[in-house]
Structure formats: C-alpha cells, structure tokens
Amino acid sequence: MLRIDGIDVAYGDVQVLWDVSFEVKKGEIVALIGANGSGKSTTLATISSLLKPQKGGVYYEGAPIHTRAPHDMVSLGIAHVPEARRLFPEMTVKENLLLGALTPEAKKTRPEMLEKVFTIFPRLKEREKQQAGTLSGGEQQMCAIGRGLMGKPRLLMLDEPSLGLSPILVADIFRVIQDVHDAGVTVLLVEQNVFKTLSIADRAYVLENGRIVLSGTGAALLANDNVRQAYLGL
C-alpha cells in the first residue's frame, strides 16, 4: 500500500533522514519507533508531502506521491494526525471534526462519519458544542483522531497519539487504534510508548539518527534484547 524507497530528507542544510526504506501493507498496523530526534515525525511529514525528499521517493498504491501537493493526500485516502493535535482552539469540537471532511467525496458522507466518530468517542458527542481549546488533553487527542477519520481514510498516520496522557487515557487511545484497524483502516503509528505499540503492531521499524537500524514483527522486536534495553529499560 505504501512504500518509502531510499529517501534522504533535510531541513535546509541539516539532513535528518538517510536512505530510509520501509513498506506498509494493506490491513497492517506498522510502527516507527525511536528516540526523540530520530526522524520519525520527519518521515510522516515526507509521506504527507509537507517535506520533499532530496533522494528516493514515496509510493502509495504503486504511484509516486512525493511529487504531489500536501492537500492531495486526503483525496488519495491518507490522513495524518500530527503530534500536538493541532486543533483550532476557538472552534467547537463539531466544527473541528467537520474540517476533516472537506473533499467532495467526504462531504457526501459527513453525517454518517460524524455519527461513527461519536460512536468511537462518546465523550466528543457530549462536548460537540464546546470549544476545542477547553477540552482536556485526552479529549483533544480524541478530537484530532476523529478529525482524521472524518475523511474516510484508507491509511491513517498517527504521530505520538498518547503523548502527555494519563495511563488510563493511553489505554483508551490504543484501544481506539485497534478498533480503527479492525474496521479496515491501515495504520502507520509513530509512538514513544514502545511496549504498547509493539504489542499491537504487525510489524515495526526502529529509527536511530535518521536511519532504519532494525525491523521485524511487533512480537519479535518486543523480545529483542537491544530494543528491550534501549526502549523498555529491561
């Protein structure tokens, strides 16, 4: 479904990714794990065409997308839920959600998708008229994921969805990720909660200093001594 082929990516003169290659197959949960500054968010931004690779390419369903504009991604079926939620704080929950369904195709199914998001996140239904900026951190994350789902994506990319949340809310977010996947959405997950991430991931890649250094099934990496020592403190 998604293939990243030998990309180099830089911010100006500062190179962040070196020859990064990996793939996401339809129906998988694939995780990118690594320390802060390893290049995880840069990778997602490149897939979304917010950044352009200096070398290599990004291919979605066999076609190159690194040459496309960022706003093309939604109509292609790709949703990117960025780190730090990026909601419009003075707009209501419902208004923020509706912004996730602006393409002509998505507009046709707005009521249906809104009800589906409210079913997944009942708390958002209770707060649909509330300004997004007044929500708790967990509720804001639910709203950000819900906004991503409003466009009926086939590939959902999540950047640090559990960051800053309480353990109870972290469990809720991972339950939702699993439910979304079970409903037929392919998921590419960037997350620092390595234990929970590898527990639900079909496959995972480890990024260190902008390079893929390890890959395997979630279960295999969870049992890997280097991963356990570096990321789980075991």
Coordinates of N, CA, C and O in Angstrom, one line a residue, residues 19-86:
D19 N 18.7 7.5 3.5 CA 18.4 6.2 2.8 C 17.3 5.4 3.6 O 17.5 4.2 3.7
V20 N 16.2 6.1 4.0 CA 15.2 5.3 4.7 C 14.3 4.6 3.8 O 13.7 5.2 2.8
S21 N 14.1 3.3 4.0 CA 13.2 2.5 3.2 C 12.3 1.6 4.1 O 12.9 1.0 5.0
F22 N 11.0 1.6 3.8 CA 10.2 0.6 4.5 C 8.9 0.5 3.8 O 8.6 1.3 2.8
E23 N 8.0 -0.4 4.2 CA 6.7 -0.5 3.5 C 5.6 -0.8 4.5 O 5.9 -1.3 5.6
V24 N 4.4 -0.5 4.1 CA 3.2 -0.7 4.9 C 2.2 -1.5 4.0 O 1.8 -0.9 2.9
K25 N 1.9 -2.7 4.4 CA 0.9 -3.5 3.5 C -0.5 -3.2 4.0 O -0.8 -2.8 5.1
K26 N -1.4 -3.3 3.0 CA -2.8 -3.1 3.3 C -3.3 -3.9 4.5 O -3.0 -5.1 4.5
G27 N -4.0 -3.3 5.4 CA -4.5 -4.0 6.6 C -3.6 -4.2 7.8 O -4.0 -4.8 8.8
E28 N -2.4 -3.6 7.7 CA -1.4 -3.8 8.8 C -1.5 -2.6 9.7 O -2.0 -1.5 9.4
I29 N -1.0 -2.8 11.0 CA -0.5 -1.7 11.8 C 1.0 -1.8 11.8 O 1.6 -2.8 12.2
V30 N 1.6 -0.8 11.3 CA 3.1 -0.7 11.2 C 3.5 0.4 12.1 O 3.0 1.5 12.1
A31 N 4.5 0.2 12.9 CA 5.0 1.2 13.9 C 6.4 1.6 13.5 O 7.2 0.9 13.0
L32 N 6.7 2.9 13.7 CA 8.0 3.5 13.7 C 8.4 3.9 15.1 O 7.7 4.7 15.7
I33 N 9.4 3.3 15.6 CA 9.8 3.6 17.0 C 11.3 4.2 17.0 O 12.0 3.9 16.0
G34 N 11.6 4.9 18.0 CA 12.9 5.5 18.1 C 12.9 6.7 19.1 O 11.8 7.1 19.5
A35 N 14.1 7.1 19.4 CA 14.2 8.2 20.4 C 13.8 9.5 19.8 O 13.6 9.7 18.6
N36 N 13.6 10.5 20.7 CA 13.3 11.9 20.2 C 14.5 12.3 19.2 O 15.6 12.1 19.5
G37 N 14.1 12.9 18.1 CA 15.1 13.4 17.2 C 15.6 12.4 16.2 O 16.5 12.7 15.4
S38 N 15.0 11.2 16.2 CA 15.5 10.1 15.3 C 15.0 10.2 13.9 O 15.5 9.6 13.0
G39 N 13.9 11.1 13.7 CA 13.4 11.3 12.4 C 12.0 10.7 12.1 O 11.6 10.7 11.0
K40 N 11.3 10.3 13.2 CA 10.0 9.7 13.0 C 9.0 10.7 12.4 O 8.3 10.4 11.4
S41 N 8.9 11.9 13.0 CA 7.9 12.9 12.6 C 8.3 13.4 11.2 O 7.4 13.7 10.3
T42 N 9.6 13.5 10.9 CA 10.1 13.9 9.6 C 9.6 12.9 8.5 O 9.2 13.3 7.4
T43 N 9.7 11.7 8.9 CA 9.2 10.6 7.9 C 7.8 10.8 7.6 O 7.4 10.7 6.4
L44 N 6.9 11.0 8.6 CA 5.5 11.2 8.3 C 5.2 12.5 7.5 O 4.4 12.5 6.6
A45 N 6.0 13.5 7.8 CA 5.8 14.8 7.1 C 6.2 14.6 5.6 O 5.6 15.2 4.7
T46 N 7.2 13.7 5.4 CA 7.6 13.5 4.0 C 6.5 12.7 3.3 O 6.2 12.9 2.1
I47 N 6.0 11.7 3.9 CA 4.9 10.9 3.3 C 3.7 11.8 3.0 O 3.1 11.7 1.9
S48 N 3.4 12.8 3.8 CA 2.3 13.7 3.6 C 2.7 14.8 2.6 O 1.9 15.7 2.3
S49 N 3.9 14.8 2.1 CA 4.5 15.7 1.1 C 4.6 17.1 1.7 O 4.8 18.1 0.9
L50 N 4.7 17.3 3.0 CA 5.0 18.5 3.6 C 6.5 18.8 3.5 O 6.9 20.0 3.4
L51 N 7.3 17.7 3.4 CA 8.7 17.8 3.1 C 9.0 17.0 1.8 O 8.3 16.0 1.6
K52 N 9.9 17.4 1.0 CA 10.3 16.7 -0.2 C 11.6 16.0 0.0 O 12.6 16.6 0.5
P53 N 11.7 14.7 -0.4 CA 12.9 14.0 -0.3 C 14.0 14.6 -1.3 O 13.6 14.9 -2.5
Q54 N 15.2 14.6 -0.9 CA 16.3 15.0 -1.8 C 16.7 13.9 -2.7 O 17.3 14.0 -3.8
K55 N 16.4 12.7 -2.2 CA 16.7 11.4 -2.9 C 15.6 10.4 -2.6 O 15.1 10.4 -1.5
G56 N 15.4 9.5 -3.5 CA 14.4 8.5 -3.2 C 13.0 9.0 -3.5 O 12.7 10.1 -4.0
G57 N 12.0 8.1 -3.1 CA 10.6 8.5 -3.3 C 9.6 7.8 -2.4 O 10.0 6.9 -1.6
V58 N 8.4 8.3 -2.4 CA 7.3 7.8 -1.6 C 6.2 7.3 -2.6 O 5.8 8.1 -3.5
Y59 N 5.8 6.1 -2.5 CA 4.8 5.5 -3.4 C 3.6 4.9 -2.6 O 3.8 4.2 -1.7
Y60 N 2.4 5.3 -3.1 CA 1.2 4.9 -2.5 C 0.3 4.2 -3.5 O 0.0 4.7 -4.6
E61 N 0.0 2.9 -3.2 CA -0.7 2.1 -4.1 C -0.1 2.1 -5.5 O -0.7 2.1 -6.5
G62 N 1.3 2.1 -5.5 CA 2.0 1.9 -6.7 C 2.4 3.2 -7.4 O 3.2 3.2 -8.3
A63 N 1.8 4.3 -7.0 CA 2.0 5.6 -7.7 C 2.9 6.5 -6.8 O 2.7 6.6 -5.6
P64 N 3.8 7.3 -7.4 CA 4.6 8.3 -6.7 C 3.7 9.4 -6.1 O 2.9 9.9 -6.8
I65 N 3.9 9.7 -4.8 CA 3.1 10.8 -4.2 C 4.1 11.9 -3.7 O 3.6 13.0 -3.3
H66 N 5.4 11.7 -3.7 CA 6.3 12.7 -3.2 C 6.3 14.0 -4.2 O 6.8 15.0 -3.8
T67 N 5.8 13.8 -5.4 CA 5.7 14.9 -6.3 C 4.3 15.6 -6.2 O 4.1 16.7 -6.8
R68 N 3.4 15.1 -5.4 CA 2.1 15.7 -5.2 C 2.1 16.8 -4.1 O 3.0 16.8 -3.3
A69 N 1.0 17.6 -4.1 CA 0.9 18.6 -3.1 C 0.3 18.0 -1.8 O -0.4 17.0 -1.9
P70 N 0.6 18.6 -0.7 CA 0.1 18.0 0.6 C -1.4 17.9 0.6 O -1.9 16.9 1.1
H71 N -2.2 18.8 0.0 CA -3.6 18.7 0.1 C -4.2 17.6 -0.8 O -5.4 17.3 -0.6
D72 N -3.4 17.0 -1.6 CA -3.8 15.9 -2.4 C -4.0 14.6 -1.6 O -4.7 13.7 -2.0
M73 N -3.3 14.6 -0.4 CA -3.2 13.3 0.3 C -4.6 12.9 0.8 O -4.9 11.7 0.8
V74 N -5.4 13.8 1.2 CA -6.7 13.4 1.8 C -7.6 12.8 0.7 O -8.2 11.7 0.9
S75 N -7.6 13.3 -0.5 CA -8.4 12.7 -1.6 C -7.8 11.4 -2.0 O -8.6 10.5 -2.6
L76 N -6.5 11.1 -1.8 CA -5.9 9.8 -2.1 C -6.3 8.8 -1.0 O -6.1 7.6 -1.2
G77 N -6.8 9.2 0.1 CA -7.2 8.3 1.2 C -6.1 8.2 2.3 O -6.1 7.2 3.1
I78 N -5.3 9.2 2.5 CA -4.3 9.3 3.5 C -4.7 10.4 4.5 O -4.9 11.5 4.1
A79 N -4.7 10.0 5.8 CA -5.0 11.0 6.8 C -3.8 11.1 7.8 O -3.3 10.0 8.2
H80 N -3.3 12.3 8.1 CA -2.2 12.4 9.0 C -2.6 13.2 10.3 O -3.0 14.3 10.2
V81 N -2.6 12.5 11.4 CA -2.9 13.1 12.7 C -1.6 13.6 13.3 O -0.8 12.7 13.8
P82 N -1.3 14.8 13.3 CA 0.1 15.3 13.7 C 0.3 15.3 15.2 O -0.7 15.2 16.0
E83 N 1.5 15.3 15.6 CA 1.9 15.5 17.0 C 1.3 16.8 17.5 O 1.2 17.8 16.8
A84 N 0.9 16.8 18.8 CA 0.4 18.0 19.5 C -1.0 18.4 19.0 O -1.4 19.6 19.2
R85 N -1.7 17.5 18.3 CA -3.1 17.6 18.0 C -3.5 18.7 16.9 O -4.3 18.4 16.0
R86 N -3.0 19.9 17.0 CA -3.2 21.0 16.0 C -4.6 21.2 15.8 O -5.1 21.4 14.6

